[in-house]
XYZ file of C-alpha atoms in Angstrom:
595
model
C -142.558 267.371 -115.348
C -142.424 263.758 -113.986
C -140.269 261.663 -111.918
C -138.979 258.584 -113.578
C -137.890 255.330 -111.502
C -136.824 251.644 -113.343
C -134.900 248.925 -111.630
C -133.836 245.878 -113.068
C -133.449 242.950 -110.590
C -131.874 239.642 -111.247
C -133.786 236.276 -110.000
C -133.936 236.232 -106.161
C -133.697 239.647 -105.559
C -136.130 242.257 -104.378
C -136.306 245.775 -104.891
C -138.344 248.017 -102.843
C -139.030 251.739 -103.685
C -138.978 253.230 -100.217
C -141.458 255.721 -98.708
C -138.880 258.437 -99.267
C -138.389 258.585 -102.592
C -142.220 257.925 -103.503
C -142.801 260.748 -101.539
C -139.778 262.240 -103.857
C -141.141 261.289 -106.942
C -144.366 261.904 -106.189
C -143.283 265.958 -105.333
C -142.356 265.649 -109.214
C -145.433 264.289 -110.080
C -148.478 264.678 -107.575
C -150.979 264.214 -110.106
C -150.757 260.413 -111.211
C -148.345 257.178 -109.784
C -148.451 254.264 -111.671
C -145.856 251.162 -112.036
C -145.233 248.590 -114.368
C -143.583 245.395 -114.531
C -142.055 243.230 -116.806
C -140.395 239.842 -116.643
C -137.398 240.267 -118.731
C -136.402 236.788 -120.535
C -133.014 235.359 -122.098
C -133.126 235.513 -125.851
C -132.299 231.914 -125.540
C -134.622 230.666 -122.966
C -137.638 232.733 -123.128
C -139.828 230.336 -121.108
C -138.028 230.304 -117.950
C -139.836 231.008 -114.912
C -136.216 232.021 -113.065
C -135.793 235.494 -114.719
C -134.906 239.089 -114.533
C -137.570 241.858 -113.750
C -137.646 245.073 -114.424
C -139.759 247.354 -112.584
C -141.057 250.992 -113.873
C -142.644 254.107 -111.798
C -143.569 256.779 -112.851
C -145.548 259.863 -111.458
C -147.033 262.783 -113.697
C -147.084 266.287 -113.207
C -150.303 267.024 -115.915
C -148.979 270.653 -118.034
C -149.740 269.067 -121.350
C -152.759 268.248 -122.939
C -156.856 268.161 -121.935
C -156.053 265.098 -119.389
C -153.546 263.487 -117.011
C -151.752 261.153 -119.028
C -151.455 258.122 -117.116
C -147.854 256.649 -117.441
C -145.849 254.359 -117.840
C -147.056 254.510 -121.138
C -148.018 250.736 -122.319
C -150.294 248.380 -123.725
C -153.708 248.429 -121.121
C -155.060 245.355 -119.811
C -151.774 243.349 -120.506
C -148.656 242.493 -118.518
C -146.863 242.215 -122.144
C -145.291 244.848 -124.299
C -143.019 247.883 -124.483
C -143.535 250.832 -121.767
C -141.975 254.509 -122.007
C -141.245 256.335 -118.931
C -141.495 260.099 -120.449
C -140.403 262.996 -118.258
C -140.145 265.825 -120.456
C -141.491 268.640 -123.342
C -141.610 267.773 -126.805
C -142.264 271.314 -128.210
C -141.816 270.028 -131.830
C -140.881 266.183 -133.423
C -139.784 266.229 -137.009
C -140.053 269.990 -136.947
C -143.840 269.814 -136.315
C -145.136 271.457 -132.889
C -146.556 269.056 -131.171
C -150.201 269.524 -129.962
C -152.196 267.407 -126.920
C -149.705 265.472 -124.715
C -146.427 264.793 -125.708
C -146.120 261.751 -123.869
C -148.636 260.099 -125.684
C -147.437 261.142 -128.843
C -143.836 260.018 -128.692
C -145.560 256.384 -126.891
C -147.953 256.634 -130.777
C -144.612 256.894 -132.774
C -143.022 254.009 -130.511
C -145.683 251.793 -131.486
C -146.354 252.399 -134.705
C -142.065 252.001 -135.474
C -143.099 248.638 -133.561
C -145.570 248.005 -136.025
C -143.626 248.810 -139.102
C -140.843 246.577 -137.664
C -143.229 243.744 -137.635
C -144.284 244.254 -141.067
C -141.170 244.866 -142.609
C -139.700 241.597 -140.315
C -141.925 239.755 -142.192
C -141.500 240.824 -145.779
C -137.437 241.306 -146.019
C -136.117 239.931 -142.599
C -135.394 243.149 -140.946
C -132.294 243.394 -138.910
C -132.279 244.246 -135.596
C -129.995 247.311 -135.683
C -132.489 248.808 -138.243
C -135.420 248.642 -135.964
C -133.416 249.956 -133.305
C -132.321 253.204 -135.408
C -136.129 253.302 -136.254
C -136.331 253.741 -132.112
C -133.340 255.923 -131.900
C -134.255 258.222 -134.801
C -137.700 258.508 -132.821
C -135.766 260.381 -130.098
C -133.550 262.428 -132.043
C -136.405 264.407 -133.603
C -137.599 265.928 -130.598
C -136.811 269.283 -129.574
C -137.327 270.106 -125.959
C -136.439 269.383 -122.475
C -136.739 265.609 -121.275
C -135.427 262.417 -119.750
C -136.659 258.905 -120.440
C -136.636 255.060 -120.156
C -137.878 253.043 -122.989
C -138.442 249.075 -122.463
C -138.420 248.001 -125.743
C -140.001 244.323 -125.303
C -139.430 242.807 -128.873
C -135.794 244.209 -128.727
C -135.112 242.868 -125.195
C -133.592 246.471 -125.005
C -133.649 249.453 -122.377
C -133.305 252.653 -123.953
C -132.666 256.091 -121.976
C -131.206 259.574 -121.963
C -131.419 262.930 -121.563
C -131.809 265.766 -124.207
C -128.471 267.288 -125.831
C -129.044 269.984 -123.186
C -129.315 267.636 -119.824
C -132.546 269.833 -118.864
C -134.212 267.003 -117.147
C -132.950 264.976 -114.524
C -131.856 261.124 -114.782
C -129.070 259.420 -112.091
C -127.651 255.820 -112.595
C -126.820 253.529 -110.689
C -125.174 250.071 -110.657
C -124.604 246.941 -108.277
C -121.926 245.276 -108.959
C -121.988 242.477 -106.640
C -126.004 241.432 -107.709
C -125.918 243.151 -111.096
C -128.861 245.302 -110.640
C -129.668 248.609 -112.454
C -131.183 251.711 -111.215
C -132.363 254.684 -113.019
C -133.898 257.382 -111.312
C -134.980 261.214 -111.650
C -133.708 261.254 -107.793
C -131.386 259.669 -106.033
C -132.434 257.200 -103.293
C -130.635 256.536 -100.116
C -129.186 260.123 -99.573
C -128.834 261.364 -96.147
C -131.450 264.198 -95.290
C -134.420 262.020 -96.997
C -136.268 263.721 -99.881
C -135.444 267.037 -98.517
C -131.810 266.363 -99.538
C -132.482 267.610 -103.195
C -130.672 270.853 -103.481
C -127.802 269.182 -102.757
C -128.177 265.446 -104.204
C -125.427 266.136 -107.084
C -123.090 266.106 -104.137
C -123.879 263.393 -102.069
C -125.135 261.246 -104.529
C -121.422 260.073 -106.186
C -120.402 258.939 -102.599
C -123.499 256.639 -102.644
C -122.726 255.254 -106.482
C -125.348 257.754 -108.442
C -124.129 259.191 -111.620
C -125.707 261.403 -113.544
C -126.426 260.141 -116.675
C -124.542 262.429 -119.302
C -126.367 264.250 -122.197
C -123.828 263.224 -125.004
C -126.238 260.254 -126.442
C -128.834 258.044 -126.308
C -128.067 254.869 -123.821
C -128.864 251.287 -125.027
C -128.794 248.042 -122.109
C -129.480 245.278 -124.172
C -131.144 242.423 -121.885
C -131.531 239.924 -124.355
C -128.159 238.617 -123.596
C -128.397 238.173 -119.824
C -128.215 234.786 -118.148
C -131.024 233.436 -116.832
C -128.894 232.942 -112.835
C -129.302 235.441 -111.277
C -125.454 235.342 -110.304
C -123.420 238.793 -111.358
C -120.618 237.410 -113.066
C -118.669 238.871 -115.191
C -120.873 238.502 -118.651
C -123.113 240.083 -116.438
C -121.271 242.989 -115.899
C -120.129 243.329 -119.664
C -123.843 242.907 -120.490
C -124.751 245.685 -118.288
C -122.586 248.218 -119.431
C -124.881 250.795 -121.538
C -123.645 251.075 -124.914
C -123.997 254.992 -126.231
C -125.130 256.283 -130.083
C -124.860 259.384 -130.869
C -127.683 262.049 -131.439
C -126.533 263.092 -134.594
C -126.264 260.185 -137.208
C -123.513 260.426 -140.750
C -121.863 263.135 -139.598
C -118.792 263.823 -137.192
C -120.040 264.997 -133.909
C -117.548 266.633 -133.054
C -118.494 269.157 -135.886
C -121.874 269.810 -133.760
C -122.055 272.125 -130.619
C -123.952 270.224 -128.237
C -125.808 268.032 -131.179
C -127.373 270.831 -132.262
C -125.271 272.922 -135.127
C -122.067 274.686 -136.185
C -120.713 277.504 -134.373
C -119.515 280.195 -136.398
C -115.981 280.911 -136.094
C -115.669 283.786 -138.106
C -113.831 286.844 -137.476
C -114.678 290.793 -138.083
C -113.477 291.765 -141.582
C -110.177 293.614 -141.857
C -111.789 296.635 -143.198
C -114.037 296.882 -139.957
C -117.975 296.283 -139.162
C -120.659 298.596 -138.055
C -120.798 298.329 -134.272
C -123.358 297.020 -132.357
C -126.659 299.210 -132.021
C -130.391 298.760 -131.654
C -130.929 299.085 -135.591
C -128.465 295.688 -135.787
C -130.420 292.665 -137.327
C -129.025 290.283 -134.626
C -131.554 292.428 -132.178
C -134.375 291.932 -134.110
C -134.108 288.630 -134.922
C -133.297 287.381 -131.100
C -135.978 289.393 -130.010
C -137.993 287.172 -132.483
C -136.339 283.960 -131.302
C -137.353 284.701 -128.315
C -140.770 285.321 -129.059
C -140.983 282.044 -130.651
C -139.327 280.203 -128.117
C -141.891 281.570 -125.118
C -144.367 281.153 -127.485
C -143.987 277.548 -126.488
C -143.417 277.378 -123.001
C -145.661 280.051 -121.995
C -149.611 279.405 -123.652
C -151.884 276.382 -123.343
C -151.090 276.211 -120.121
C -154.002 274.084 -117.611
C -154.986 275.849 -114.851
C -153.506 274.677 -111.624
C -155.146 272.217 -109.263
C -157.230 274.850 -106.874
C -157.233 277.456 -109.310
C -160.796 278.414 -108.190
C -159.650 279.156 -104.661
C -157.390 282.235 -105.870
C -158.329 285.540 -106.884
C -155.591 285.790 -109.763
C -155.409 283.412 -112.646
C -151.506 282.870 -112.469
C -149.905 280.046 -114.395
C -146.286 281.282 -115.152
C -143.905 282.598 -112.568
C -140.411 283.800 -113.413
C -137.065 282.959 -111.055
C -136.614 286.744 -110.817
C -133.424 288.286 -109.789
C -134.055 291.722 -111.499
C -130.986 291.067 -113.974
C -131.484 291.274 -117.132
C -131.685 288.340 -118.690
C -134.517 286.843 -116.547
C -136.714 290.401 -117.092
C -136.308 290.576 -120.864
C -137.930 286.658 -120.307
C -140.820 288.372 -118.225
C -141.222 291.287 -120.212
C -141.433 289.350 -123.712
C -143.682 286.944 -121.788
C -146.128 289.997 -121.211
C -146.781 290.294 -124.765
C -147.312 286.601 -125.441
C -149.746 285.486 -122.796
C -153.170 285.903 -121.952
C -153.473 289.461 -120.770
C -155.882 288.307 -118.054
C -153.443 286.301 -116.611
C -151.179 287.437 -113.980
C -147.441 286.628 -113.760
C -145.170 286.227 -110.165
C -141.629 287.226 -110.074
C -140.085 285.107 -107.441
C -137.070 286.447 -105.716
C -134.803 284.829 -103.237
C -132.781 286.451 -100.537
C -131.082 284.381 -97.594
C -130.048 286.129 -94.065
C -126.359 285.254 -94.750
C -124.559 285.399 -90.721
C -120.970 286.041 -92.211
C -122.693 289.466 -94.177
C -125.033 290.076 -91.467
C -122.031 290.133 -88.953
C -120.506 293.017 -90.956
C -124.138 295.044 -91.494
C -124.523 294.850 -87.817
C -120.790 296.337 -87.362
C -121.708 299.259 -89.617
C -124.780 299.758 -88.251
C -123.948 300.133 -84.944
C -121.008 302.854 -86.109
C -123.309 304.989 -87.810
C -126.457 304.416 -85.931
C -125.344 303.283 -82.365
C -126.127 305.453 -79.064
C -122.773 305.998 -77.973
C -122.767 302.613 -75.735
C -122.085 300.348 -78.689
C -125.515 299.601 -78.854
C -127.994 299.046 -81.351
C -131.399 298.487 -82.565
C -131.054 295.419 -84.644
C -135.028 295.070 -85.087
C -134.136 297.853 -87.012
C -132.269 296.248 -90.120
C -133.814 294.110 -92.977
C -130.985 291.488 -93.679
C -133.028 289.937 -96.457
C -133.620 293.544 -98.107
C -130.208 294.443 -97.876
C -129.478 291.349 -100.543
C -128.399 292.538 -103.983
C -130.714 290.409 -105.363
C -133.739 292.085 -103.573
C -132.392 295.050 -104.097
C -132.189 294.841 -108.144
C -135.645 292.949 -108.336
C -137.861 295.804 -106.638
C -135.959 298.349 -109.008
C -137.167 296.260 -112.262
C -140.062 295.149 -110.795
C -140.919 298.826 -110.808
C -139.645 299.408 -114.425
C -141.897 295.889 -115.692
C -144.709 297.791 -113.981
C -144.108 300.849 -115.753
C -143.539 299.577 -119.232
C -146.487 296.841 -118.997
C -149.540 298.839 -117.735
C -152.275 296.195 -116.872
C -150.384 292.936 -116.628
C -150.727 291.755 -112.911
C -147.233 290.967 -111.367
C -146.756 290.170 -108.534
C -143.040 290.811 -106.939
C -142.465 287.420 -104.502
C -140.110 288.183 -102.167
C -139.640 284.470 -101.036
C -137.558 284.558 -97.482
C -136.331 280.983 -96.653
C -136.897 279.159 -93.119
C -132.837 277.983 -93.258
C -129.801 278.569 -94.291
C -127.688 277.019 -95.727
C -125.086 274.640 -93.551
C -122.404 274.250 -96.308
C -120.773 277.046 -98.749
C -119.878 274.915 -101.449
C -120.826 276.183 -104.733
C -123.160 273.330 -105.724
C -125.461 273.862 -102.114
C -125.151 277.471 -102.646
C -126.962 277.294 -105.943
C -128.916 274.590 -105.011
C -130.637 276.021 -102.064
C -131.257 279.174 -103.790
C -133.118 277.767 -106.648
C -134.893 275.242 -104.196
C -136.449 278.063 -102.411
C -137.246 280.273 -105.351
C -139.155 277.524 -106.828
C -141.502 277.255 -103.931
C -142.361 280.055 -104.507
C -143.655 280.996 -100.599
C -143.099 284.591 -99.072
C -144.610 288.374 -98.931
C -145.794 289.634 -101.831
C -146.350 293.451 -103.480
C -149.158 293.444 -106.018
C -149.598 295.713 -108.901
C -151.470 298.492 -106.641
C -148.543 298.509 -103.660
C -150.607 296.135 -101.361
C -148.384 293.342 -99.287
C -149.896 290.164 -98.763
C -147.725 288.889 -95.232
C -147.926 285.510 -96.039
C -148.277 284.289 -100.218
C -147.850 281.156 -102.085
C -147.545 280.791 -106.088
C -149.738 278.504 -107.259
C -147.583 279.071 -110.930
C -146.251 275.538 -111.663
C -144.528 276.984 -114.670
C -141.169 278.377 -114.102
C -138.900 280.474 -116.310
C -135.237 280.765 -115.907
C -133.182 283.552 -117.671
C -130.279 280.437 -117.579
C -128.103 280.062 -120.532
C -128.232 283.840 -122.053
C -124.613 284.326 -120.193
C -123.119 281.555 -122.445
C -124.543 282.249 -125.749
C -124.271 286.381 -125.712
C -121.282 286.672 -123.730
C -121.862 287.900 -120.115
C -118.888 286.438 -118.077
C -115.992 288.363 -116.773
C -114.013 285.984 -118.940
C -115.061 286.718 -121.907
C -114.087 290.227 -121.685
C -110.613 288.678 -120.342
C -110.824 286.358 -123.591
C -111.301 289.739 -125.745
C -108.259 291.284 -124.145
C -105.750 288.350 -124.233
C -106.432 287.371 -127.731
C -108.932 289.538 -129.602
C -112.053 288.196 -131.261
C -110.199 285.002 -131.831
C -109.598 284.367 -128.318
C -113.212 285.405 -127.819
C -114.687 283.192 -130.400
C -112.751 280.030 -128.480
C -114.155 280.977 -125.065
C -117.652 281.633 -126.251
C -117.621 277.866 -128.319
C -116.218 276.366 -125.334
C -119.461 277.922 -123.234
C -121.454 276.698 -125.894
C -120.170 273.178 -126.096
C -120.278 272.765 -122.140
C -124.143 273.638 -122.118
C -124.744 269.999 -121.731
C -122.421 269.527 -118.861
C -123.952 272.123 -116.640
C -125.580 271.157 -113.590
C -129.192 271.137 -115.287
C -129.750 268.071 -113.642
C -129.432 269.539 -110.254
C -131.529 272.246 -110.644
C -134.373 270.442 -112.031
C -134.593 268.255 -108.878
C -133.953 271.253 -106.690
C -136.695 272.841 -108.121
C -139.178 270.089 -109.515
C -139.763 268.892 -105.529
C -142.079 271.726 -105.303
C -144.226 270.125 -107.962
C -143.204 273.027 -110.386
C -141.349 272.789 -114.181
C -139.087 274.921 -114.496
C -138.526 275.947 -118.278
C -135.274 277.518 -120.029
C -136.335 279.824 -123.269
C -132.653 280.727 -124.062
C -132.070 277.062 -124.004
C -134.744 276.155 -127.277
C -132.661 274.468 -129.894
C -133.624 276.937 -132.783
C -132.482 279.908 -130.755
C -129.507 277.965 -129.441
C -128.354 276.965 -133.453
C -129.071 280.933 -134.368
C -126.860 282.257 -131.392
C -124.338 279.814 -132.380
C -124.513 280.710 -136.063
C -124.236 284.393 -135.418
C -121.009 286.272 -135.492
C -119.339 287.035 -132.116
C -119.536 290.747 -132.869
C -123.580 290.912 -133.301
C -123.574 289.540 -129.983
C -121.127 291.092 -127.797
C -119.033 294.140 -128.631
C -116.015 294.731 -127.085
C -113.927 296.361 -129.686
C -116.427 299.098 -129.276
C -116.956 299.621 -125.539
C -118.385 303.155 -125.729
C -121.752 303.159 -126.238
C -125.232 303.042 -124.458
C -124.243 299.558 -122.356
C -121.779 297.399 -121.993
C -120.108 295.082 -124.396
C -121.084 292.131 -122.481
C -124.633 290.102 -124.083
C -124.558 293.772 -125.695
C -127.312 292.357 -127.915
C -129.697 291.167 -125.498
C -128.998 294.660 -123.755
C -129.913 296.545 -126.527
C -133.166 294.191 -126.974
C -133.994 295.396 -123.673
C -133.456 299.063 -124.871
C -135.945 298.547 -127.450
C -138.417 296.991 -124.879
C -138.163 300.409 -122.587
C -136.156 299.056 -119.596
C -132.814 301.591 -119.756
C -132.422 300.181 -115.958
C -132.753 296.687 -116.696
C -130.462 297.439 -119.637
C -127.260 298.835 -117.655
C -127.758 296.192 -114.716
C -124.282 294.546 -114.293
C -123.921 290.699 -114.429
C -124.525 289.024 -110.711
C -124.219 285.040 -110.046
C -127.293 283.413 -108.115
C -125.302 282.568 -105.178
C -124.497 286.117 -104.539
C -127.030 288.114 -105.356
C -129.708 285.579 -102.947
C -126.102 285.494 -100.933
C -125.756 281.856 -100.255
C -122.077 282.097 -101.344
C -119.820 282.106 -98.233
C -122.148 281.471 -95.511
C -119.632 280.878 -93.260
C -116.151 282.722 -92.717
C -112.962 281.208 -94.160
C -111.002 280.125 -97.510
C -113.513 277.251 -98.365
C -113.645 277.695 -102.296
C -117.090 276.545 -104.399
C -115.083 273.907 -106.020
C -114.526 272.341 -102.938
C -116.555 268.705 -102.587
C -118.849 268.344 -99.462
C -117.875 266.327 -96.371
């Protein structure tokens, strides 16, 4: 994890990055800040002194690697050159896992397409547009979570983007009066200061910040821009990103979030074998699965202080007790170190509107006779759904994984949330979870009062509702139309992936200086969920059975893994099981924008 920051100023004009959002993206990135600038020429008058700048931060957060890779990535000991801003994973390029630090691997390719360029410039008169595909093409190998900005110097060229996914953070904005461009893992300028990120997405569109969408790679090409620093309209045309696609000679449309075909098929006429724990589509995801933790979870440095705690804990899970975030944990258990201990962090929020009612019933089955009552008595933050569900399969990891050292988190936040908005309700719960701060129950029963994780590896169970089927609308979907009307819902889950607010949550949780990391998000297991039949995922013709038809595959994984509990647990959205939905009484729905 990094935070990224580039600005490009015309002549005359100044850009400061203020104290609050260093102190932003240094939360991203605590372990290296370093800036770079360049002086960005007109293709047609190079030597003028009166020109554009662009200016690049970055700060690192050091998971990859024997070293902190210092970025921006660039030439030392010159002013000239290209210079990648890398905030990301790149679990595999060209197919190949990628070992040591991404970062400086991608920045290696970079130059060495420069140097080919160069070469091949000088032999056949390369065009332009081919060395830029040799950039582009550079990008569309990777597989994994990231955001960048790319100065290509040669080129005159800003490249940028976020994976097909939008897993990492990266918000645009533009001046149109001056003509000056800001890219940014975090929005500056937002009321609140840098505490403001759990509910940035909000605010930020009032202030101009977009989030820059996951549907491409972005191209500014500053080669045309006018040496005045005036923002006319050239300017303005010039300015205006220019998107390619991340899949190249094919329709895109034919590609689920740039990353395969969904299959559209339907159950044979004659019938299928339903769903059951001997299916291959349980084997094989528990595989995928494997593979895909196999990644995020190993090779992992030791955190900064590591030799101040007891524990060797690197990995913590967002743990809600459902069941896709403990199949993550449990899997996770038989990948990693066995020395190494693993937190579950669970949120729970004292909401007033559900306290209000608990205090009512309380004090009717529990009150002397005078309407009073002992409200000392009641654990609000217990009493959430979410705690509630995350001791039970706490219990059951501890039971099934004998030795591993969990520890259950039960983080208890210092606020609550002000607004009940869908995008602060998710926001705050996720910002809490992540850091990771509250009483925890170790593997023997002890409580530790006051506990901080010093994992800076998070795992989220997110995405497992959209590829296997666990809304209440895909049930409806089943009912309305059958497995066709199923198969339409599911690809339009699928194909929305990239839309999510990804971006939100990686800057509500990344200000804690953690990563957090999506294994039902890898590509490969993406394309095989995608490529596998609606009815070896989810089983709703047949809704008899062990558990429900809903993700019945990932339920029947669990089965296999010995968690019966974790296997029946019904589907529960973040905001109310930590219950920051509906903080406050009245008909305010989650759609509804903040004032």
């Amino acid at each position: 994890m990094c935070g990224i920051h580039a600005v490009l100023t015309p002549p005359g004009i100044t850009h400061t990055v203020s104290p609050d959002l260093t102190r932003c993206l240094c939360n991203r990135g605590p372990d290296y800040l370093g800036q770079v600038e360049r002086r960005v020429t007109s293709s047609t008058n190079s030597e003028s002194s009166d020109s554009w700048k662009l200016k690049l931060t970055s700060t690192v957060l050091a998971l990859r690697g024997d070293h902190v890779a210092k970025q921006p990535l660039s030439c030392p000991d010159t002013d000239k050159g290209s210079v990648l801003c890398w905030n990301g994973e790149a679990w595999r390029i060209n197919g190949e896992p990628v070992s040591g630090n991404d970062g400086e691997e991608i920045s290696r390719l970079l130059r060495e397409v420069e140097a080919s360029a160069s070469a091949t410039a000088t032999a056949t008169s390369s065009t332009d547009e081919e060395k830029e595909k040799r950039i582009l093409d550079v990008f569309r190998a990777i597989e994994g979570p990231f955001a960048f900005v790319y100065w290509h110097e040669v080129g005159r060229k800003v490249f940028f983007g976020r994976d097909r996914l939008g897993r990492r953070s990266l918000m645009m904005k533009r001046d149109e009066r001056t003509g000056e461009v800001v890219l940014s893992s975090v929005a500056e300028g937002l009321n609140g200061g840098g505490d403001a990120n759990a509910n940035a997405t909000a605010n930020a569109t009032a202030n101009g910040w977009k989030e820059v969408e996951a549907d491409g790679i972005y191209v500014l090409d500053l080669g045309l821009l006018p040496v005045s620093g005036k923002c006319e309209e050239g300017v303005r045309t010039v300015l205006e990103p220019l998107r390619t696609d991340w899949i190249e000679g094919v329709d895109p449309a034919e590609f689920v979030s740039s990353i395969g075909r969904f299959n559209k098929s339907l159950p044979p006429a004659s019938g299928y074998a339903p769903l059951s724990a001997t299916s291959p589509s349980v084997a094989a995801l528990k595989q995928q699965l494997i593979d895909s933790l196999s990644l995020r979870v190993l090779n992992i440095p030791q955190p900064p202080g590591a030799d101040r705690v007891a524990h060797d804990t690197r990995v913590a899970v967002l743990f809600s007790g459902g069941l896709d975030c403990t199949v993550l944990a449990r899997l996770a258990h038989e990948v990693m170190d066995p020395e190494q201990g693993m937190d579950l962090l669970n949120v729970g929020f004292e909401n007033p509107r559900v306290v209000a009612q608990l205090r009512k019933d309380h004090a009717k089955n529990n009150g002397n006779g005078n309407g009073e009552v002992d409200v000392d008595s009641i654990d609000f933050y217990e009493a959430c759904p979410d705690r509630i569900t995350g001791r039970k399969s706490f219990a059951e990891l501890q039971r099934v994984c004998p030795g591993r050292a969990f520890r259950f988190v039960a983080v208890i936040p210092l606020i609550y949330p002000h607004n009940t908005e869908m995008d602060l309700s998710i926001g705050y719960a996720l910002y809490f979870a992540a850091r990771g701060q509250g009483s925890c129950t170790h593997l023997d029963g002890r409580l530790e009062e006051q506990y901080t994780s010093p994992a800076r590896v998070l795992l989220s169970g997110l995405g497992a509702d959209e590829l296997f089927g666990g809304y209440s609308r895909h049930p409806s979907a089943y009912e309305r139309a059958g497995y066709a009307g199923l198969v339409d819902e599911l690809l339009l889950d699928v194909s929305r992936l990239g839309k999510r607010n990804l971006g939100r949550d990686d800057r509500a949780m990344s200000h804690w200086s953690k990563e957090v990391r999506f294994p039902y998000l890898d590509e490969r297991l993406v394309r095989w969920a995608m490529d596998t039949p609606a009815w070896e995922k989810c089983d709703f013709e047949n809704e008899g059975g062990e558990v429900e038809a809903g993700k019945r595959v990932l339920r029947l994984l669990a089965l296999e893994l010995g968690m019966e509990g974790v296997a029946k647990e019904k589907k529960r959205a973040i905001q109310f099981g930590a219950r920051t939905a509906k903080m406050e009484s009245g008909r305010v729905k989650g759609t509804t924008l903040i004032s």
